[in-house]
Every structure is written in C-alpha cells, then in structure tokens.
PDB file of C-alpha atoms in Angstrom:
ATOM      1  CA  GLY A   1      71.657 111.387  79.647  1.00  0.00           C
ATOM      2  CA  GLY A   2      70.452 110.603  76.146  1.00  0.00           C
ATOM      3  CA  GLY A   3      70.835 107.392  74.123  1.00  0.00           C
ATOM      4  CA  GLY A   4      73.817 106.370  71.994  1.00  0.00           C
ATOM      5  CA  GLY A   5      76.042 108.661  70.006  1.00  0.00           C
ATOM      6  CA  GLY A   6      78.355 109.482  72.935  1.00  0.00           C
ATOM      7  CA  GLY A   7      75.910 111.977  74.432  1.00  0.00           C
ATOM      8  CA  GLU A   8      76.197 110.455  77.927  1.00  0.00           C
ATOM      9  CA  ARG A   9      77.092 112.992  80.615  1.00  0.00           C
ATOM     10  CA  VAL A  10      80.174 111.980  82.608  1.00  0.00           C
ATOM     11  CA  PRO A  11      79.738 112.829  86.294  1.00  0.00           C
ATOM     12  CA  ILE A  12      82.445 115.106  87.676  1.00  0.00           C
ATOM     13  CA  ILE A  13      83.030 114.764  91.402  1.00  0.00           C
ATOM     14  CA  THR A  14      85.710 116.878  93.049  1.00  0.00           C
ATOM     15  CA  TYR A  15      87.620 115.969  96.210  1.00  0.00           C
ATOM     16  CA  ALA A  16      89.885 117.842  98.610  1.00  0.00           C
ATOM     17  CA  THR A  17      91.797 117.445 101.849  1.00  0.00           C
ATOM     18  CA  HIS A  18      92.750 121.106 102.445  1.00  0.00           C
ATOM     19  CA  ARG A  19      90.541 123.437 104.500  1.00  0.00           C
ATOM     20  CA  ASP A  20      90.605 126.241 101.917  1.00  0.00           C
ATOM     21  CA  LYS A  21      88.937 123.917  99.382  1.00  0.00           C
ATOM     22  CA  ALA A  22      86.235 122.669 101.793  1.00  0.00           C
ATOM     23  CA  GLU A  23      83.440 124.770 100.297  1.00  0.00           C
ATOM     24  CA  GLU A  24      83.914 123.880  96.654  1.00  0.00           C
ATOM     25  CA  ALA A  25      84.790 120.174  96.899  1.00  0.00           C
ATOM     26  CA  ASP A  26      82.058 117.504  96.647  1.00  0.00           C
ATOM     27  CA  VAL A  27      84.062 115.048  98.712  1.00  0.00           C
ATOM     28  CA  PHE A  28      85.991 116.595 101.589  1.00  0.00           C
ATOM     29  CA  VAL A  29      88.098 115.039 104.344  1.00  0.00           C
ATOM     30  CA  GLU A  30      86.795 116.913 107.396  1.00  0.00           C
ATOM     31  CA  ARG A  31      89.100 115.163 109.821  1.00  0.00           C
ATOM     32  CA  ALA A  32      92.146 112.933 109.467  1.00  0.00           C
ATOM     33  CA  VAL A  33      93.959 111.535 112.488  1.00  0.00           C
ATOM     34  CA  LEU A  34      97.266 109.924 111.578  1.00  0.00           C
ATOM     35  CA  THR A  35      98.678 107.453 114.069  1.00  0.00           C
ATOM     36  CA  LEU A  36     101.556 105.013 113.846  1.00  0.00           C
ATOM     37  CA  PHE A  37      99.410 102.044 112.837  1.00  0.00           C
ATOM     38  CA  GLU A  38      96.247 103.461 111.273  1.00  0.00           C
ATOM     39  CA  THR A  39      94.500 106.479 109.821  1.00  0.00           C
ATOM     40  CA  SER A  40      91.059 107.673 111.018  1.00  0.00           C
ATOM     41  CA  VAL A  41      89.033 109.880 108.688  1.00  0.00           C
ATOM     42  CA  ARG A  42      85.704 111.661 108.622  1.00  0.00           C
ATOM     43  CA  ILE A  43      84.599 112.272 105.058  1.00  0.00           C
ATOM     44  CA  ARG A  44      81.749 114.443 103.821  1.00  0.00           C
ATOM     45  CA  THR A  45      80.104 113.548 100.517  1.00  0.00           C
ATOM     46  CA  PRO A  46      77.033 114.871  98.649  1.00  0.00           C
ATOM     47  CA  VAL A  47      75.092 111.834  99.946  1.00  0.00           C
ATOM     48  CA  GLY A  48      76.173 112.061 103.590  1.00  0.00           C
ATOM     49  CA  SER A  49      79.199 111.857 105.889  1.00  0.00           C
ATOM     50  CA  PHE A  50      80.928 108.848 107.424  1.00  0.00           C
ATOM     51  CA  ASP A  51      83.808 107.913 109.745  1.00  0.00           C
ATOM     52  CA  ALA A  52      86.268 105.160 108.911  1.00  0.00           C
ATOM     53  CA  VAL A  53      89.521 103.727 110.226  1.00  0.00           C
ATOM     54  CA  CYS A  54      91.917 102.060 107.832  1.00  0.00           C
ATOM     55  CA  GLY A  55      95.293 100.396 108.126  1.00  0.00           C
ATOM     56  CA  MET A  56      97.099 102.702 105.713  1.00  0.00           C
ATOM     57  CA  VAL A  57      99.598 105.128 107.199  1.00  0.00           C
ATOM     58  CA  GLY A  58     100.808 108.563 106.144  1.00  0.00           C
ATOM     59  CA  LYS A  59      99.351 111.787 104.793  1.00  0.00           C
ATOM     60  CA  ILE A  60      99.726 110.718 101.160  1.00  0.00           C
ATOM     61  CA  ASN A  61      97.167 107.978 101.784  1.00  0.00           C
ATOM     62  CA  VAL A  62      94.550 110.472 103.018  1.00  0.00           C
ATOM     63  CA  THR A  63      94.534 111.964  99.509  1.00  0.00           C
ATOM     64  CA  ASN A  64      94.317 108.467  98.016  1.00  0.00           C
ATOM     65  CA  ILE A  65      91.316 107.672 100.242  1.00  0.00           C
ATOM     66  CA  ALA A  66      89.552 110.898  99.198  1.00  0.00           C
ATOM     67  CA  ALA A  67      90.140 110.106  95.514  1.00  0.00           C
ATOM     68  CA  ALA A  68      88.756 106.588  95.911  1.00  0.00           C
ATOM     69  CA  VAL A  69      85.668 107.889  97.743  1.00  0.00           C
ATOM     70  CA  ALA A  70      85.059 110.454  94.973  1.00  0.00           C
ATOM     71  CA  VAL A  71      85.147 107.705  92.339  1.00  0.00           C
ATOM     72  CA  ALA A  72      82.720 105.584  94.382  1.00  0.00           C
ATOM     73  CA  VAL A  73      80.321 108.529  94.813  1.00  0.00           C
ATOM     74  CA  ALA A  74      80.438 109.187  91.050  1.00  0.00           C
ATOM     75  CA  LEU A  75      79.518 105.532  90.508  1.00  0.00           C
ATOM     76  CA  GLU A  76      76.576 105.965  92.908  1.00  0.00           C
ATOM     77  CA  ILE A  77      77.802 103.263  95.279  1.00  0.00           C
ATOM     78  CA  PRO A  78      75.851 103.386  98.591  1.00  0.00           C
ATOM     79  CA  LEU A  79      77.579 105.247 101.422  1.00  0.00           C
ATOM     80  CA  ASP A  80      77.750 102.287 103.825  1.00  0.00           C
ATOM     81  CA  ILE A  81      79.541 100.240 101.167  1.00  0.00           C
ATOM     82  CA  ILE A  82      81.958 103.115 100.511  1.00  0.00           C
ATOM     83  CA  ALA A  83      82.718 103.338 104.254  1.00  0.00           C
ATOM     84  CA  ALA A  84      83.316  99.579 104.449  1.00  0.00           C
ATOM     85  CA  GLY A  85      85.558  99.853 101.392  1.00  0.00           C
ATOM     86  CA  VAL A  86      87.704 102.539 103.051  1.00  0.00           C
ATOM     87  CA  GLU A  87      88.045 100.369 106.183  1.00  0.00           C
ATOM     88  CA  ALA A  88      89.215  97.453 104.014  1.00  0.00           C
ATOM     89  CA  MET A  89      91.721  99.509 101.973  1.00  0.00           C
ATOM     90  CA  GLU A  90      95.262  98.210 101.858  1.00  0.00           C
ATOM     91  CA  PRO A  91      98.296 100.062 100.515  1.00  0.00           C
ATOM     92  CA  VAL A  92      99.826  99.340  97.137  1.00  0.00           C
ATOM     93  CA  PRO A  93     102.585  96.765  97.832  1.00  0.00           C
ATOM     94  CA  GLY A  94     105.837  98.502  98.700  1.00  0.00           C
ATOM     95  CA  ARG A  95     104.257 101.959  98.945  1.00  0.00           C
ATOM     96  CA  MET A  96     104.253 103.001 102.635  1.00  0.00           C
ATOM     97  CA  GLU A  97     103.530  99.347 103.373  1.00  0.00           C
ATOM     98  CA  LEU A  98     103.265  98.415 107.033  1.00  0.00           C
ATOM     99  CA  VAL A  99     105.060  95.279 108.225  1.00  0.00           C
ATOM    100  CA  ASP A 100     103.145  94.230 111.324  1.00  0.00           C
ATOM    101  CA  GLU A 101     104.258  91.300 113.448  1.00  0.00           C
ATOM    102  CA  GLY A 102     102.485  92.616 116.542  1.00  0.00           C
ATOM    103  CA  GLN A 103     105.516  94.696 117.580  1.00  0.00           C
ATOM    104  CA  PRO A 104     104.884  97.999 119.426  1.00  0.00           C
ATOM    105  CA  PHE A 105     106.493 100.165 116.707  1.00  0.00           C
ATOM    106  CA  PRO A 106     105.685 100.320 112.990  1.00  0.00           C
ATOM    107  CA  VAL A 107     108.069  99.171 110.296  1.00  0.00           C
ATOM    108  CA  VAL A 108     107.240 100.774 106.956  1.00  0.00           C
ATOM    109  CA  VAL A 109     108.632  99.701 103.577  1.00  0.00           C
ATOM    110  CA  ASP A 110     108.533 102.279 100.805  1.00  0.00           C
ATOM    111  CA  TYR A 111     109.739 102.469  97.207  1.00  0.00           C
ATOM    112  CA  ALA A 112     111.182 106.008  97.658  1.00  0.00           C
ATOM    113  CA  HIS A 113     114.450 106.197  95.740  1.00  0.00           C
ATOM    114  CA  THR A 114     114.681 109.881  94.801  1.00  0.00           C
ATOM    115  CA  PRO A 115     115.511 112.722  97.210  1.00  0.00           C
ATOM    116  CA  ASP A 116     111.996 114.166  96.955  1.00  0.00           C
ATOM    117  CA  ALA A 117     110.233 110.827  97.509  1.00  0.00           C
ATOM    118  CA  LEU A 118     112.548 110.067 100.441  1.00  0.00           C
ATOM    119  CA  ARG A 119     111.771 113.435 102.040  1.00  0.00           C
ATOM    120  CA  ARG A 120     108.013 112.851 101.625  1.00  0.00           C
ATOM    121  CA  ALA A 121     108.230 109.339 103.099  1.00  0.00           C
ATOM    122  CA  ILE A 122     110.187 110.496 106.168  1.00  0.00           C
ATOM    123  CA  LYS A 123     107.886 113.494 106.741  1.00  0.00           C
ATOM    124  CA  SER A 124     104.856 111.271 106.321  1.00  0.00           C
ATOM    125  CA  VAL A 125     105.903 108.905 109.133  1.00  0.00           C
ATOM    126  CA  ARG A 126     107.081 111.880 111.204  1.00  0.00           C
ATOM    127  CA  GLU A 127     103.515 113.249 111.092  1.00  0.00           C
ATOM    128  CA  THR A 128     102.195 110.082 112.736  1.00  0.00           C
ATOM    129  CA  GLY A 129     103.866 111.224 115.948  1.00  0.00           C
ATOM    130  CA  ALA A 130     106.984 109.042 115.891  1.00  0.00           C
ATOM    131  CA  ALA A 131     109.519 109.709 118.652  1.00  0.00           C
ATOM    132  CA  ASN A 132     112.391 108.723 116.344  1.00  0.00           C
ATOM    133  CA  VAL A 133     112.369 108.061 112.616  1.00  0.00           C
ATOM    134  CA  ILE A 134     114.955 105.382 111.823  1.00  0.00           C
ATOM    135  CA  THR A 135     115.666 105.467 108.081  1.00  0.00           C
ATOM    136  CA  VAL A 136     117.359 102.634 106.154  1.00  0.00           C
ATOM    137  CA  PHE A 137     118.203 103.369 102.518  1.00  0.00           C
ATOM    138  CA  GLY A 138     120.821 103.206  99.784  1.00  0.00           C
ATOM    139  CA  CYS A 139     121.310 104.234  96.161  1.00  0.00           C
ATOM    140  CA  GLY A 140     121.436 101.987  93.115  1.00  0.00           C
ATOM    141  CA  GLY A 141     124.615 101.485  91.119  1.00  0.00           C
ATOM    142  CA  ASP A 142     124.942 102.320  87.401  1.00  0.00           C
ATOM    143  CA  ARG A 143     122.276 105.006  87.917  1.00  0.00           C
ATOM    144  CA  ASP A 144     122.438 108.798  88.359  1.00  0.00           C
ATOM    145  CA  PRO A 145     125.314 109.301  90.840  1.00  0.00           C
ATOM    146  CA  THR A 146     124.559 113.016  91.287  1.00  0.00           C
ATOM    147  CA  LYS A 147     121.449 112.337  93.395  1.00  0.00           C
ATOM    148  CA  ARG A 148     123.349 110.252  95.964  1.00  0.00           C
ATOM    149  CA  SER A 149     124.709 113.040  98.146  1.00  0.00           C
ATOM    150  CA  GLU A 150     121.283 114.736  98.041  1.00  0.00           C
ATOM    151  CA  MET A 151     119.658 111.489  99.234  1.00  0.00           C
ATOM    152  CA  GLY A 152     122.178 111.438 102.071  1.00  0.00           C
ATOM    153  CA  ARG A 153     121.469 115.070 102.936  1.00  0.00           C
ATOM    154  CA  VAL A 154     117.697 114.504 103.012  1.00  0.00           C
ATOM    155  CA  ALA A 155     117.966 111.356 105.174  1.00  0.00           C
ATOM    156  CA  ASP A 156     120.328 113.133 107.567  1.00  0.00           C
ATOM    157  CA  LYS A 157     118.209 116.275 107.800  1.00  0.00           C
ATOM    158  CA  PHE A 158     114.802 114.678 108.382  1.00  0.00           C
ATOM    159  CA  SER A 159     115.627 111.417 110.225  1.00  0.00           C
ATOM    160  CA  ASP A 160     116.762 110.872 113.804  1.00  0.00           C
ATOM    161  CA  ILE A 161     118.751 107.726 113.046  1.00  0.00           C
ATOM    162  CA  VAL A 162     120.169 106.840 109.617  1.00  0.00           C
ATOM    163  CA  PHE A 163     121.477 103.568 108.170  1.00  0.00           C
ATOM    164  CA  VAL A 164     123.188 104.022 104.809  1.00  0.00           C
ATOM    165  CA  THR A 165     123.344 100.651 103.070  1.00  0.00           C
ATOM    166  CA  ASN A 166     123.297  98.852  99.736  1.00  0.00           C
ATOM    167  CA  ASP A 167     120.566  99.061  97.094  1.00  0.00           C
ATOM    168  CA  ASN A 168     121.279  97.188  93.846  1.00  0.00           C
ATOM    169  CA  PRO A 169     124.966  98.138  93.440  1.00  0.00           C
ATOM    170  CA  ARG A 170     124.915  96.430  90.010  1.00  0.00           C
ATOM    171  CA  THR A 171     128.417  96.670  88.493  1.00  0.00           C
ATOM    172  CA  GLU A 172     129.609  99.550  90.691  1.00  0.00           C
ATOM    173  CA  ASP A 173     131.751  99.297  93.815  1.00  0.00           C
ATOM    174  CA  PRO A 174     129.207  99.259  96.677  1.00  0.00           C
ATOM    175  CA  TYR A 175     131.636 101.044  99.018  1.00  0.00           C
ATOM    176  CA  LYS A 176     132.013 103.893  96.519  1.00  0.00           C
ATOM    177  CA  ILE A 177     128.206 104.278  96.418  1.00  0.00           C
ATOM    178  CA  LEU A 178     128.044 104.415 100.243  1.00  0.00           C
ATOM    179  CA  ASP A 179     130.735 107.086 100.157  1.00  0.00           C
ATOM    180  CA  ASP A 180     128.777 109.157  97.616  1.00  0.00           C
ATOM    181  CA  VAL A 181     125.665 109.004  99.821  1.00  0.00           C
ATOM    182  CA  VAL A 182     127.557 109.853 103.011  1.00  0.00           C
ATOM    183  CA  SER A 183     129.146 112.880 101.292  1.00  0.00           C
ATOM    184  CA  GLY A 184     125.729 114.538 101.680  1.00  0.00           C
ATOM    185  CA  PHE A 185     126.133 114.812 105.464  1.00  0.00           C
ATOM    186  CA  ARG A 186     129.746 113.905 106.255  1.00  0.00           C
ATOM    187  CA  ASP A 187     130.909 117.502 106.794  1.00  0.00           C
ATOM    188  CA  ARG A 188     128.018 118.273 109.123  1.00  0.00           C
ATOM    189  CA  ILE A 189     128.757 115.240 111.315  1.00  0.00           C
ATOM    190  CA  TYR A 190     132.530 115.733 111.341  1.00  0.00           C
ATOM    191  CA  GLY A 191     131.922 119.362 112.321  1.00  0.00           C
ATOM    192  CA  LEU A 192     129.903 118.539 115.462  1.00  0.00           C
ATOM    193  CA  GLU A 193     131.737 119.617 118.623  1.00  0.00           C
ATOM    194  CA  ALA A 194     131.330 116.285 120.457  1.00  0.00           C
ATOM    195  CA  ILE A 195     132.529 114.382 117.392  1.00  0.00           C
ATOM    196  CA  LYS A 196     135.485 116.719 116.749  1.00  0.00           C
ATOM    197  CA  GLU A 197     136.723 116.066 120.277  1.00  0.00           C
ATOM    198  CA  GLU A 198     136.557 112.281 119.822  1.00  0.00           C
ATOM    199  CA  ALA A 199     137.196 111.441 116.180  1.00  0.00           C
ATOM    200  CA  MET A 200     140.799 110.878 115.143  1.00  0.00           C
ATOM    201  CA  PHE A 201     139.973 109.452 111.702  1.00  0.00           C
ATOM    202  CA  PRO A 202     137.130 109.450 109.126  1.00  0.00           C
ATOM    203  CA  PHE A 203     134.709 106.935 110.659  1.00  0.00           C
ATOM    204  CA  LEU A 204     131.630 107.200 108.408  1.00  0.00           C
ATOM    205  CA  LYS A 205     132.527 104.034 106.522  1.00  0.00           C
ATOM    206  CA  ASP A 206     131.545 100.397 106.603  1.00  0.00           C
ATOM    207  CA  MET A 207     133.413  98.318 109.191  1.00  0.00           C
ATOM    208  CA  TYR A 208     135.030  96.175 106.488  1.00  0.00           C
ATOM    209  CA  LEU A 209     137.051  99.212 105.381  1.00  0.00           C
ATOM    210  CA  ILE A 210     138.198 100.164 108.892  1.00  0.00           C
ATOM    211  CA  HIS A 211     141.408  98.735 110.329  1.00  0.00           C
ATOM    212  CA  PRO A 212     140.545  96.071 112.962  1.00  0.00           C
ATOM    213  CA  ASN A 213     142.268  98.136 115.671  1.00  0.00           C
ATOM    214  CA  ALA A 214     139.921 101.062 115.002  1.00  0.00           C
ATOM    215  CA  ARG A 215     136.622  99.183 114.730  1.00  0.00           C
ATOM    216  CA  HIS A 216     135.596  99.613 118.346  1.00  0.00           C
ATOM    217  CA  GLU A 217     136.176 103.375 118.097  1.00  0.00           C
ATOM    218  CA  THR A 218     134.302 103.510 114.758  1.00  0.00           C
ATOM    219  CA  MET A 219     131.188 101.937 116.257  1.00  0.00           C
ATOM    220  CA  LYS A 220     131.410 104.210 119.278  1.00  0.00           C
ATOM    221  CA  LEU A 221     131.450 107.273 117.004  1.00  0.00           C
ATOM    222  CA  GLN A 222     128.646 105.983 114.754  1.00  0.00           C
ATOM    223  CA  ASN A 223     126.581 105.335 117.904  1.00  0.00           C
ATOM    224  CA  MET A 224     127.295 108.879 119.126  1.00  0.00           C
ATOM    225  CA  CYS A 225     125.956 110.538 115.978  1.00  0.00           C
ATOM    226  CA  ARG A 226     123.377 107.832 115.183  1.00  0.00           C
ATOM    227  CA  ARG A 227     124.638 107.651 111.593  1.00  0.00           C
ATOM    228  CA  TYR A 228     125.538 104.111 110.533  1.00  0.00           C
ATOM    229  CA  VAL A 229     127.216 102.868 107.371  1.00  0.00           C
ATOM    230  CA  ILE A 230     126.584  99.160 106.765  1.00  0.00           C
ATOM    231  CA  VAL A 231     127.225  97.749 103.299  1.00  0.00           C
ATOM    232  CA  ASP A 232     125.093  94.634 103.897  1.00  0.00           C
ATOM    233  CA  ARG A 233     121.388  95.476 103.659  1.00  0.00           C
ATOM    234  CA  TYR A 234     120.519  92.273 105.546  1.00  0.00           C
ATOM    235  CA  PHE A 235     122.376  93.509 108.650  1.00  0.00           C
ATOM    236  CA  ALA A 236     121.291  97.138 108.263  1.00  0.00           C
ATOM    237  CA  ILE A 237     117.605  96.133 108.410  1.00  0.00           C
ATOM    238  CA  ARG A 238     118.178  93.950 111.473  1.00  0.00           C
ATOM    239  CA  ALA A 239     120.218  96.592 113.281  1.00  0.00           C
ATOM    240  CA  ALA A 240     117.538  99.244 112.616  1.00  0.00           C
ATOM    241  CA  VAL A 241     114.663  97.030 113.769  1.00  0.00           C
ATOM    242  CA  ALA A 242     116.589  95.981 116.890  1.00  0.00           C
ATOM    243  CA  MET A 243     117.304  99.616 117.775  1.00  0.00           C
ATOM    244  CA  ALA A 244     113.684 100.804 117.618  1.00  0.00           C
ATOM    245  CA  GLY A 245     111.869 101.835 120.784  1.00  0.00           C
ATOM    246  CA  ASP A 246     108.105 101.599 121.313  1.00  0.00           C
ATOM    247  CA  GLU A 247     107.305 105.055 119.879  1.00  0.00           C
ATOM    248  CA  ASP A 248     109.766 104.913 116.984  1.00  0.00           C
ATOM    249  CA  VAL A 249     109.213 104.144 113.311  1.00  0.00           C
ATOM    250  CA  VAL A 250     111.589 102.135 111.118  1.00  0.00           C
ATOM    251  CA  LEU A 251     111.383 103.293 107.499  1.00  0.00           C
ATOM    252  CA  ILE A 252     113.079 101.039 104.932  1.00  0.00           C
ATOM    253  CA  CYS A 253     113.338 102.852 101.599  1.00  0.00           C
ATOM    254  CA  GLY A 254     114.407 102.268  98.032  1.00  0.00           C
ATOM    255  CA  LYS A 255     113.156  98.845  97.003  1.00  0.00           C
ATOM    256  CA  GLY A 256     109.511  98.683  98.046  1.00  0.00           C
ATOM    257  CA  HIS A 257     107.874  95.730  96.288  1.00  0.00           C
ATOM    258  CA  GLU A 258     111.088  94.472  94.623  1.00  0.00           C
ATOM    259  CA  ASP A 259     112.073  90.974  95.696  1.00  0.00           C
ATOM    260  CA  TYR A 260     115.643  90.981  94.418  1.00  0.00           C
ATOM    261  CA  ILE A 261     118.966  92.776  94.798  1.00  0.00           C
ATOM    262  CA  VAL A 262     121.357  93.130  91.854  1.00  0.00           C
ATOM    263  CA  VAL A 263     125.041  92.651  92.644  1.00  0.00           C
ATOM    264  CA  GLY A 264     127.344  92.653  89.622  1.00  0.00           C
ATOM    265  CA  ASP A 265     125.146  91.290  86.864  1.00  0.00           C
ATOM    266  CA  LYS A 266     123.429  88.729  89.108  1.00  0.00           C
ATOM    267  CA  LYS A 267     120.043  88.972  90.782  1.00  0.00           C
ATOM    268  CA  HIS A 268     119.784  87.649  94.317  1.00  0.00           C
ATOM    269  CA  TRP A 269     116.490  87.075  96.094  1.00  0.00           C
ATOM    270  CA  PHE A 270     115.935  89.875  98.621  1.00  0.00           C
ATOM    271  CA  ASP A 271     112.678  91.438  99.822  1.00  0.00           C
ATOM    272  CA  ASP A 272     112.728  94.261 102.398  1.00  0.00           C
ATOM    273  CA  ARG A 273     109.315  93.189 103.713  1.00  0.00           C
ATOM    274  CA  VAL A 274     110.388  89.571 104.225  1.00  0.00           C
ATOM    275  CA  GLU A 275     113.664  90.644 105.853  1.00  0.00           C
ATOM    276  CA  ALA A 276     111.878  93.088 108.169  1.00  0.00           C
ATOM    277  CA  ARG A 277     109.338  90.420 109.143  1.00  0.00           C
ATOM    278  CA  ASP A 278     112.123  87.942 109.859  1.00  0.00           C
ATOM    279  CA  ALA A 279     114.022  90.521 111.923  1.00  0.00           C
ATOM    280  CA  LEU A 280     110.920  91.351 113.966  1.00  0.00           C
ATOM    281  CA  GLN A 281     110.285  87.681 114.724  1.00  0.00           C
ATOM    282  CA  LYS A 282     113.853  86.942 115.790  1.00  0.00           C
ATOM    283  CA  ILE A 283     114.769  90.143 117.599  1.00  0.00           C
ATOM    284  CA  VAL A 284     112.381  89.449 120.474  1.00  0.00           C
ATOM    285  CA  GLU A 285     114.317  86.314 121.452  1.00  0.00           C
ATOM    286  CA  VAL A 286     117.612  88.197 121.273  1.00  0.00           C
ATOM    287  CA  GLN A 287     116.332  90.969 123.547  1.00  0.00           C
ATOM    288  CA  GLU A 288     114.662  88.525 125.952  1.00  0.00           C
ATOM    289  CA  ALA A 289     118.032  86.800 126.326  1.00  0.00           C
ATOM    290  CA  GLY A 290     119.286  89.998 127.969  1.00  0.00           C
ATOM    291  CA  ILE A 291     121.101  91.388 124.970  1.00  0.00           C
ATOM    292  CA  ASP A 292     121.242  95.157 124.559  1.00  0.00           C
ATOM    293  CA  THR A 293     120.422  96.071 120.953  1.00  0.00           C
ATOM    294  CA  SER A 294     120.082  99.834 121.435  1.00  0.00           C
ATOM    295  CA  ASN A 295     123.617 100.409 120.134  1.00  0.00           C
ATOM    296  CA  LEU A 296     125.971  98.638 117.758  1.00  0.00           C
ATOM    297  CA  PRO A 297     127.523  96.164 118.159  1.00  0.00           C
ATOM    298  CA  TRP A 298     124.975  94.316 120.269  1.00  0.00           C
ATOM    299  CA  GLY A 299     126.375  93.370 123.659  1.00  0.00           C
ATOM    300  CA  ARG A 300     125.400  91.309 126.654  1.00  0.00           C
ATOM    301  CA  LYS A 301     124.540  93.271 129.761  1.00  0.00           C
ATOM    302  CA  ASP A 302     126.704  92.009 132.634  1.00  0.00           C
ATOM    303  CA  LYS A 303     125.658  92.081 136.280  1.00  0.00           C
ATOM    304  CA  ALA A 304     126.642  95.732 136.696  1.00  0.00           C
ATOM    305  CA  GLY A 305     124.562  96.644 133.657  1.00  0.00           C
ATOM    306  CA  ARG A 306     127.584  97.429 131.492  1.00  0.00           C
ATOM    307  CA  ALA A 307     127.665  96.062 127.982  1.00  0.00           C
ATOM    308  CA  GLY A 308     129.977  93.047 127.691  1.00  0.00           C
ATOM    309  CA  GLY A 309     131.334  91.392 124.569  1.00  0.00           C
ATOM    310  CA  ASN A 310     129.913  91.650 121.069  1.00  0.00           C
ATOM    311  CA  VAL A 311     127.259  89.005 120.453  1.00  0.00           C
ATOM    312  CA  LEU A 312     127.764  89.133 116.694  1.00  0.00           C
ATOM    313  CA  ASP A 313     131.364  87.904 117.146  1.00  0.00           C
ATOM    314  CA  ALA A 314     130.205  84.900 119.202  1.00  0.00           C
TER     315      ALA A 314
END
C-alpha cells in the first residue's frame, strides 16, 4: 500500500464452516469433530492447513474459531502460532463454559435466557453426542413474562430432563414465574397416557406448594416424566448434577457469568459455575456412601436394592 493519506489497503479474508462455501472462502473448516469435552478442527488457510484440538464445546464455537483464524491470517501471523492459539482458546466466561472437576460428564454454563438462545444451547450440546441433555433454567422476574411459556416449551421439546428453577425473581412471586414457565409444557405432560393413569392432582409445582401428604406422589410423578420444578436454584443445580450419567450433559442456563441472584430488591451472591463445581466435588462422596441420586428425593439403597428413606430429610 502507499504512504499516508488513508490509502492503505485493508486485507479482506473470508471464512466459512459450510461445505457449499468451501470454494470461495479463504479460511475454511474442513473438519470439525465435536465431543463432550473438546472440539477437534482441521482448518485450511491461504498459507497452509493445520489440525488443532481446543477445550471449547459446541458448534457455535467452530464459527468463532474460524473467525479468529481469519483475523490472524489477515495479520500475517505464522501458521504454527495460529494453531497454538486455537489450542489455547478458552470460551468467553459464561458462554458455553465447561465446568470440569474431572467428572465423566460435562457440565456447561451458558448465558442463554431467550427461547432462541436456549434452543441453540441445547442443540449445541446435543450435537456433541450426549445420551441425555439435562437442562436447568428459569426466567427473570420483572421482565417480559410472555417469553416464559416459550422458554418452557423449548426446554421441554429439546431436553431429556428439565429442571425449572429460579433466575432473579426480583420483586415478582417466584412460584408464579415457575408456573408461567411450566405452562409451556404442562398440557403435554398431563396428557401423557402413563401420567394420566397415575396423576390425581396437578403435580408440576415446587414441593413447598404441595400438601405434605402428596409430596411423595409428586416426586414420583416428576421422576416419571423427568420434569422437575424446584424453586431453589441451589438445589436444582445439585439435583441435576447428581442425576447425570457418564454420557450425559448438564446444561445450566440463564445466568452465565453473573455472580449474583436478585430476590426482592436485594442481590445475593450466587454463581452457577461455583455452585456446579461445589456440587461436582461433593456429589462423589454422597454416591460413594451408597446413596442413589438417579431420582428425587435421594434415597439410601437397602440390602435388597430398594430405595430407603430420603437422605435430604435426615
């Protein structure tokens, strides 16, 4: 390019991840293998191709990787440094962020708090080959109430197991918010044959609202349909993590990088990533003590293998 006067030519480098754009793109992702804990890519650039493995999960991150590589190529950064950079990439905090305590299943924290973002997040972890997607989410209070039932519908449609819980209720009644969310899938669940035969009362509510005599039946029904309503986010996260099998993914949505929860007009310290990490550390001891956490409430296995009393009441 020439000297001053703004005559410099800005390099334009294009990137793509879709096959039909392979020919015209400068930077193209020739191969992307998404697994539960990492993403492997082969990327072709005008200065050569390279393979890299990075600890970011989900399809959305493949596009982010391609964009970053295109910028690096435009800046004429050497290919080996670009490859090393991809390997060292970490997600934006709270955006499909992996919580890894060495457990056999991934726990992913994501900021998704709209129906579309929630759908993308669930589909993204689904594409990593998860056996079950266990989704924990809620809707904020004093915000658009019309999206709540749609959030519920999306979570119900695309997840295997759903925990509807609190997310910054602010000055609204948290139980009313849960109800709004559940309205997105309540009719479908209550219409299931197996449920119709068993359910004598509306059971998709938090336990606090259910008469003590009906609590056992409520949990039995929520276990049957794998749809749980737990007002306390602290317990919802722990129940979800404890329920996960080796090939499952726990997806905790709505707060992402936030480290607070707003109840009334007060902020309380609460970070999904910290809570998930704590749950992962403690759950191992619970399970090693012979406690069955695959259903709620947790119970001790007795000699005959039947679940005994509820540990959480102890």
